[in-house]
Coordinates of N, CA, C and O in Angstrom, one line a residue:
M1 N 11.9 -0.5 -47.3 CA 12.6 0.2 -46.2 C 13.7 -0.7 -45.6 O 13.5 -1.9 -45.3
P2 N 14.9 -0.2 -45.5 CA 16.0 -1.0 -45.0 C 15.9 -1.4 -43.6 O 15.4 -0.6 -42.7
Q3 N 16.3 -2.6 -43.3 CA 16.2 -3.1 -41.9 C 17.4 -2.5 -41.1 O 18.5 -2.5 -41.6
P4 N 17.1 -2.1 -39.9 CA 18.3 -1.7 -39.0 C 19.2 -2.8 -38.7 O 18.7 -3.9 -38.5
T5 N 20.4 -2.5 -38.7 CA 21.4 -3.6 -38.3 C 21.4 -3.8 -36.8 O 21.4 -2.8 -36.1
P6 N 21.5 -5.0 -36.4 CA 21.5 -5.2 -34.9 C 22.9 -4.8 -34.4 O 23.9 -4.8 -35.1
P7 N 23.0 -4.4 -33.1 CA 24.3 -4.0 -32.6 C 25.3 -5.2 -32.6 O 24.9 -6.4 -32.4
S8 N 26.5 -4.9 -32.8 CA 27.5 -5.9 -32.9 C 27.8 -6.5 -31.5 O 27.5 -5.8 -30.5
P9 N 28.3 -7.7 -31.4 CA 28.7 -8.3 -30.1 C 29.7 -7.4 -29.3 O 29.6 -7.3 -28.1
E10 N 30.6 -6.8 -30.0 CA 31.6 -5.9 -29.4 C 30.9 -4.7 -28.7 O 31.2 -4.3 -27.6
R11 N 29.9 -4.1 -29.4 CA 29.2 -3.0 -28.8 C 28.4 -3.4 -27.6 O 28.3 -2.7 -26.6
R12 N 27.7 -4.6 -27.7 CA 26.9 -5.0 -26.6 C 27.8 -5.3 -25.4 O 27.5 -5.0 -24.2
Y13 N 29.0 -5.9 -25.7 CA 30.0 -6.2 -24.6 C 30.5 -4.9 -24.0 O 30.6 -4.9 -22.7
T14 N 30.7 -3.9 -24.8 CA 31.2 -2.6 -24.2 C 30.1 -2.0 -23.3 O 30.4 -1.5 -22.3
V15 N 28.8 -2.0 -23.8 CA 27.8 -1.5 -23.0 C 27.6 -2.3 -21.6 O 27.5 -1.7 -20.6
L16 N 27.7 -3.6 -21.7 CA 27.7 -4.4 -20.5 C 28.8 -4.0 -19.5 O 28.6 -3.9 -18.3
L17 N 30.0 -3.8 -20.1 CA 31.2 -3.5 -19.2 C 31.0 -2.1 -18.6 O 31.4 -1.8 -17.5
M18 N 30.3 -1.2 -19.4 CA 30.1 0.2 -18.8 C 29.1 0.1 -17.6 O 29.3 0.7 -16.6
F19 N 28.1 -0.8 -17.8 CA 27.1 -1.0 -16.6 C 27.9 -1.6 -15.5 O 27.6 -1.2 -14.3
A20 N 28.8 -2.6 -15.7 CA 29.5 -3.2 -14.6 C 30.4 -2.1 -14.0 O 30.5 -2.1 -12.7
L21 N 31.0 -1.2 -14.7 CA 31.8 -0.2 -14.2 C 31.0 0.7 -13.3 O 31.4 1.1 -12.1
V22 N 29.8 1.2 -13.7 CA 29.0 2.0 -13.0 C 28.5 1.3 -11.7 O 28.5 1.9 -10.6
G23 N 28.2 0.1 -11.8 CA 27.7 -0.7 -10.6 C 28.8 -0.9 -9.6 O 28.6 -0.7 -8.4
S24 N 30.0 -1.2 -10.1 CA 31.1 -1.4 -9.1 C 31.5 0.0 -8.5 O 31.9 0.0 -7.3
L25 N 31.5 1.1 -9.2 CA 31.8 2.4 -8.6 C 30.7 2.7 -7.6 O 31.0 3.3 -6.6
G26 N 29.4 2.4 -7.9 CA 28.4 2.6 -6.9 C 28.6 1.8 -5.6 O 28.4 2.3 -4.5
A27 N 29.0 0.5 -5.8 CA 29.2 -0.3 -4.6 C 30.4 0.2 -3.8 O 30.4 0.2 -2.6
T28 N 31.4 0.7 -4.5 CA 32.6 1.3 -3.8 C 32.2 2.5 -3.1 O 32.6 2.7 -1.9
W29 N 31.4 3.4 -3.7 CA 30.9 4.6 -3.0 C 30.1 4.3 -1.8 O 30.3 4.9 -0.8
W30 N 29.2 3.3 -1.9 CA 28.4 2.9 -0.8 C 29.2 2.4 0.4 O 29.1 2.8 1.5
G31 N 30.2 1.5 0.1 CA 31.0 1.0 1.1 C 31.9 2.0 1.8 O 32.0 2.1 3.0
A32 N 32.5 2.9 1.0 CA 33.3 4.0 1.5 C 32.5 4.9 2.4 O 33.0 5.3 3.4
S33 N 31.3 5.3 1.9 CA 30.5 6.2 2.7 C 30.0 5.5 4.0 O 29.9 6.2 5.1
A34 N 29.8 4.2 4.0 CA 29.4 3.5 5.2 C 30.6 3.5 6.2 O 30.4 3.6 7.4
L35 N 31.8 3.2 5.7 CA 32.9 3.2 6.5 C 33.2 4.6 7.1 O 33.5 4.8 8.3
F36 N 33.0 5.6 6.3 CA 33.3 7.0 6.7 C 32.2 7.4 7.8 O 32.6 8.0 8.8
A37 N 31.0 7.0 7.6 CA 29.9 7.4 8.5 C 30.2 6.7 9.9 O 30.0 7.3 10.9
A38 N 30.7 5.4 9.8 CA 31.0 4.7 11.1 C 32.1 5.4 11.8 O 32.1 5.5 13.0
G39 N 33.1 5.9 11.1 CA 34.3 6.6 11.7 C 33.9 7.9 12.3 O 34.3 8.3 13.4
V40 N 33.0 8.7 11.6 CA 32.5 9.9 12.1 C 31.7 9.7 13.4 O 31.8 10.4 14.4
E41 N 30.8 8.7 13.4 CA 30.0 8.4 14.6 C 30.9 8.0 15.7 O 30.7 8.4 16.9
A42 N 31.9 7.2 15.5 CA 32.8 6.8 16.5 C 33.6 8.0 17.1 O 33.8 8.1 18.3
D43 N 33.9 9.0 16.2 CA 34.6 10.2 16.7 C 33.7 11.0 17.5 O 34.1 11.6 18.5
I44 N 32.4 11.1 17.1 CA 31.5 11.9 17.9 C 31.2 11.4 19.3 O 31.2 12.1 20.2
H45 N 31.1 10.1 19.3 CA 30.7 9.4 20.6 C 32.0 9.1 21.4 O 31.9 8.6 22.6
G46 N 33.2 9.3 20.9 CA 34.4 9.1 21.6 C 34.7 7.7 21.8 O 35.5 7.3 22.7
T47 N 34.2 6.8 21.0 CA 34.5 5.4 21.1 C 35.5 5.0 20.0 O 35.6 5.6 19.0
A48 N 36.2 3.9 20.2 CA 37.1 3.4 19.2 C 36.2 2.4 18.3 O 36.3 1.2 18.5
G49 N 35.5 3.0 17.4 CA 34.6 2.1 16.6 C 35.4 1.3 15.6 O 36.4 1.8 15.0
G50 N 35.1 0.0 15.5 CA 35.8 -0.9 14.6 C 35.2 -0.8 13.2 O 34.1 -0.3 13.0
L51 N 35.9 -1.3 12.2 CA 35.5 -1.3 10.9 C 34.5 -2.4 10.7 O 34.8 -3.6 11.0
S52 N 33.4 -2.1 10.1 CA 32.4 -3.2 9.8 C 32.9 -4.0 8.6 O 33.4 -3.4 7.6
P53 N 32.9 -5.3 8.6 CA 33.4 -6.1 7.5 C 32.7 -6.0 6.2 O 33.2 -6.1 5.1
V54 N 31.4 -5.7 6.2 CA 30.6 -5.7 5.0 C 30.9 -4.5 4.1 O 31.3 -4.6 3.0
P55 N 30.9 -3.2 4.7 CA 31.3 -2.1 3.9 C 32.8 -2.2 3.5 O 33.1 -1.8 2.3
L56 N 33.6 -2.7 4.3 CA 35.0 -2.8 4.0 C 35.2 -3.8 2.8 O 35.9 -3.5 1.8
A57 N 34.5 -4.9 2.8 CA 34.6 -5.9 1.7 C 34.0 -5.3 0.5 O 34.5 -5.5 -0.6
T58 N 32.9 -4.5 0.6 CA 32.3 -3.9 -0.6 C 33.3 -2.9 -1.2 O 33.4 -2.8 -2.4
V59 N 34.0 -2.1 -0.4 CA 35.0 -1.2 -1.0 C 36.1 -1.9 -1.7 O 36.4 -1.5 -2.8
V60 N 36.6 -3.0 -1.1 CA 37.7 -3.7 -1.8 C 37.2 -4.4 -3.0 O 37.8 -4.2 -4.1
I61 N 36.1 -5.1 -3.0 CA 35.6 -5.8 -4.2 C 35.2 -4.8 -5.2 O 35.4 -5.0 -6.4
G62 N 34.5 -3.7 -4.8 CA 34.1 -2.7 -5.8 C 35.2 -2.0 -6.5 O 35.2 -1.8 -7.7
T63 N 36.3 -1.7 -5.7 CA 37.5 -1.1 -6.4 C 38.1 -2.1 -7.3 O 38.5 -1.7 -8.4
M64 N 38.2 -3.3 -7.0 CA 38.8 -4.3 -7.9 C 38.0 -4.5 -9.1 O 38.5 -4.6 -10.2
A65 N 36.6 -4.5 -9.0 CA 35.8 -4.6 -10.1 C 35.9 -3.4 -11.0 O 35.8 -3.5 -12.3
A66 N 35.9 -2.2 -10.4 CA 36.1 -1.0 -11.2 C 37.4 -0.9 -12.0 O 37.4 -0.6 -13.2
V67 N 38.4 -1.3 -11.4 CA 39.7 -1.3 -12.1 C 39.7 -2.4 -13.2 O 40.2 -2.1 -14.3
G68 N 39.2 -3.6 -12.9 CA 39.1 -4.6 -13.9 C 38.2 -4.1 -15.1 O 38.6 -4.4 -16.3
S69 N 37.1 -3.5 -14.8 CA 36.2 -3.0 -15.9 C 36.9 -1.9 -16.7 O 36.8 -1.9 -18.0
L70 N 37.6 -1.0 -16.1 CA 38.4 0.0 -16.8 C 39.4 -0.7 -17.7 O 39.6 -0.2 -18.9
C71 N 40.1 -1.7 -17.2 CA 41.1 -2.3 -18.0 C 40.5 -3.0 -19.3 O 41.0 -2.9 -20.4
V72 N 39.4 -3.7 -19.1 CA 38.8 -4.4 -20.2 C 38.2 -3.4 -21.1 O 38.2 -3.6 -22.4
L73 N 37.6 -2.3 -20.6 CA 37.1 -1.3 -21.5 C 38.2 -0.7 -22.4 O 38.0 -0.4 -23.6
T74 N 39.3 -0.4 -21.8 CA 40.4 0.1 -22.5 C 40.9 -0.9 -23.6 O 41.2 -0.5 -24.8
W75 N 41.0 -2.1 -23.3 CA 41.3 -3.2 -24.2 C 40.3 -3.3 -25.3 O 40.7 -3.3 -26.5
Q76 N 39.0 -3.2 -25.0 CA 38.0 -3.3 -26.0 C 38.0 -2.0 -26.9 O 37.8 -2.2 -28.1
F77 N 38.3 -0.9 -26.4 CA 38.5 0.3 -27.2 C 39.6 0.2 -28.1 O 39.6 0.6 -29.3
G78 N 40.7 -0.4 -27.7 CA 41.9 -0.6 -28.6 C 41.5 -1.6 -29.7 O 42.0 -1.3 -30.9
L79 N 40.8 -2.6 -29.4 CA 40.3 -3.5 -30.5 C 39.4 -2.8 -31.5 O 39.5 -3.0 -32.7
F80 N 38.6 -2.0 -31.0 CA 37.7 -1.2 -31.8 C 38.5 -0.3 -32.8 O 38.2 -0.2 -34.0
L81 N 39.4 0.4 -32.2 CA 40.3 1.3 -33.1 C 41.1 0.5 -34.1 O 41.2 0.9 -35.2
Q82 N 41.6 -0.6 -33.7 CA 42.3 -1.5 -34.6 C 41.5 -2.0 -35.7 O 41.9 -2.0 -36.9
S83 N 40.2 -2.4 -35.4 CA 39.3 -2.9 -36.5 C 39.0 -1.7 -37.4 O 38.8 -1.9 -38.6
R84 N 38.8 -0.5 -36.9 CA 38.5 0.6 -37.8 C 39.7 0.9 -38.7 O 39.4 1.3 -39.9
R85 N 40.9 0.8 -38.2 CA 42.1 1.1 -39.1 C 42.2 0.0 -40.2 O 42.8 0.3 -41.2
Q86 N 41.7 -1.2 -40.0 CA 41.9 -2.3 -40.9 C 40.8 -2.4 -41.9 O 40.8 -3.3 -42.7
K87 N 39.8 -1.5 -41.9 CA 38.7 -1.7 -42.8 C 39.2 -1.4 -44.2 O 39.9 -0.4 -44.5
P88 N 38.7 -2.2 -45.2 CA 39.2 -1.9 -46.6 C 38.6 -0.6 -47.1 O 37.5 -0.2 -46.8
G89 N 39.4 0.0 -48.0 CA 38.9 1.2 -48.6 C 39.1 2.5 -47.8 O 38.7 3.6 -48.2
R90 N 39.7 2.3 -46.6 CA 39.9 3.5 -45.8 C 41.3 4.1 -46.1 O 42.3 3.4 -46.1
S91 N 41.3 5.3 -46.5 CA 42.6 5.9 -46.8 C 43.3 6.4 -45.6 O 42.7 6.8 -44.6
K92 N 44.6 6.4 -45.7 CA 45.4 6.8 -44.5 C 45.5 8.3 -44.5 O 45.6 8.9 -45.6
P93 N 45.5 8.9 -43.3 CA 45.6 10.4 -43.3 C 47.0 10.8 -43.7 O 48.0 10.1 -43.4
E94 N 47.1 12.0 -44.4 CA 48.4 12.5 -44.8 C 49.0 13.3 -43.7 O 48.3 13.9 -42.9
R95 N 50.3 13.2 -43.6 CA 51.0 14.0 -42.5 C 51.6 15.2 -43.0 O 52.0 15.4 -44.1

């Protein structure tokens, strides 16, 4: 019975980046919803509610992490496509 091949480092790296992207988007969502909830509460009570620094920092850091993850995932996808094009024995499509 043939042994299954272990996932390549590129595939593991891509999966890790996808988890990082989902986590950073979740953190951004939490921070934005906390900021939004504080603003709504301030509007309801008629006070000039200030922005809490923790949700604000979470939104900024989460957005930066999400953008970074998307950039690296796009780069990784480009490397994957390039390696597929360079495999020996692969015929070029006709136009």
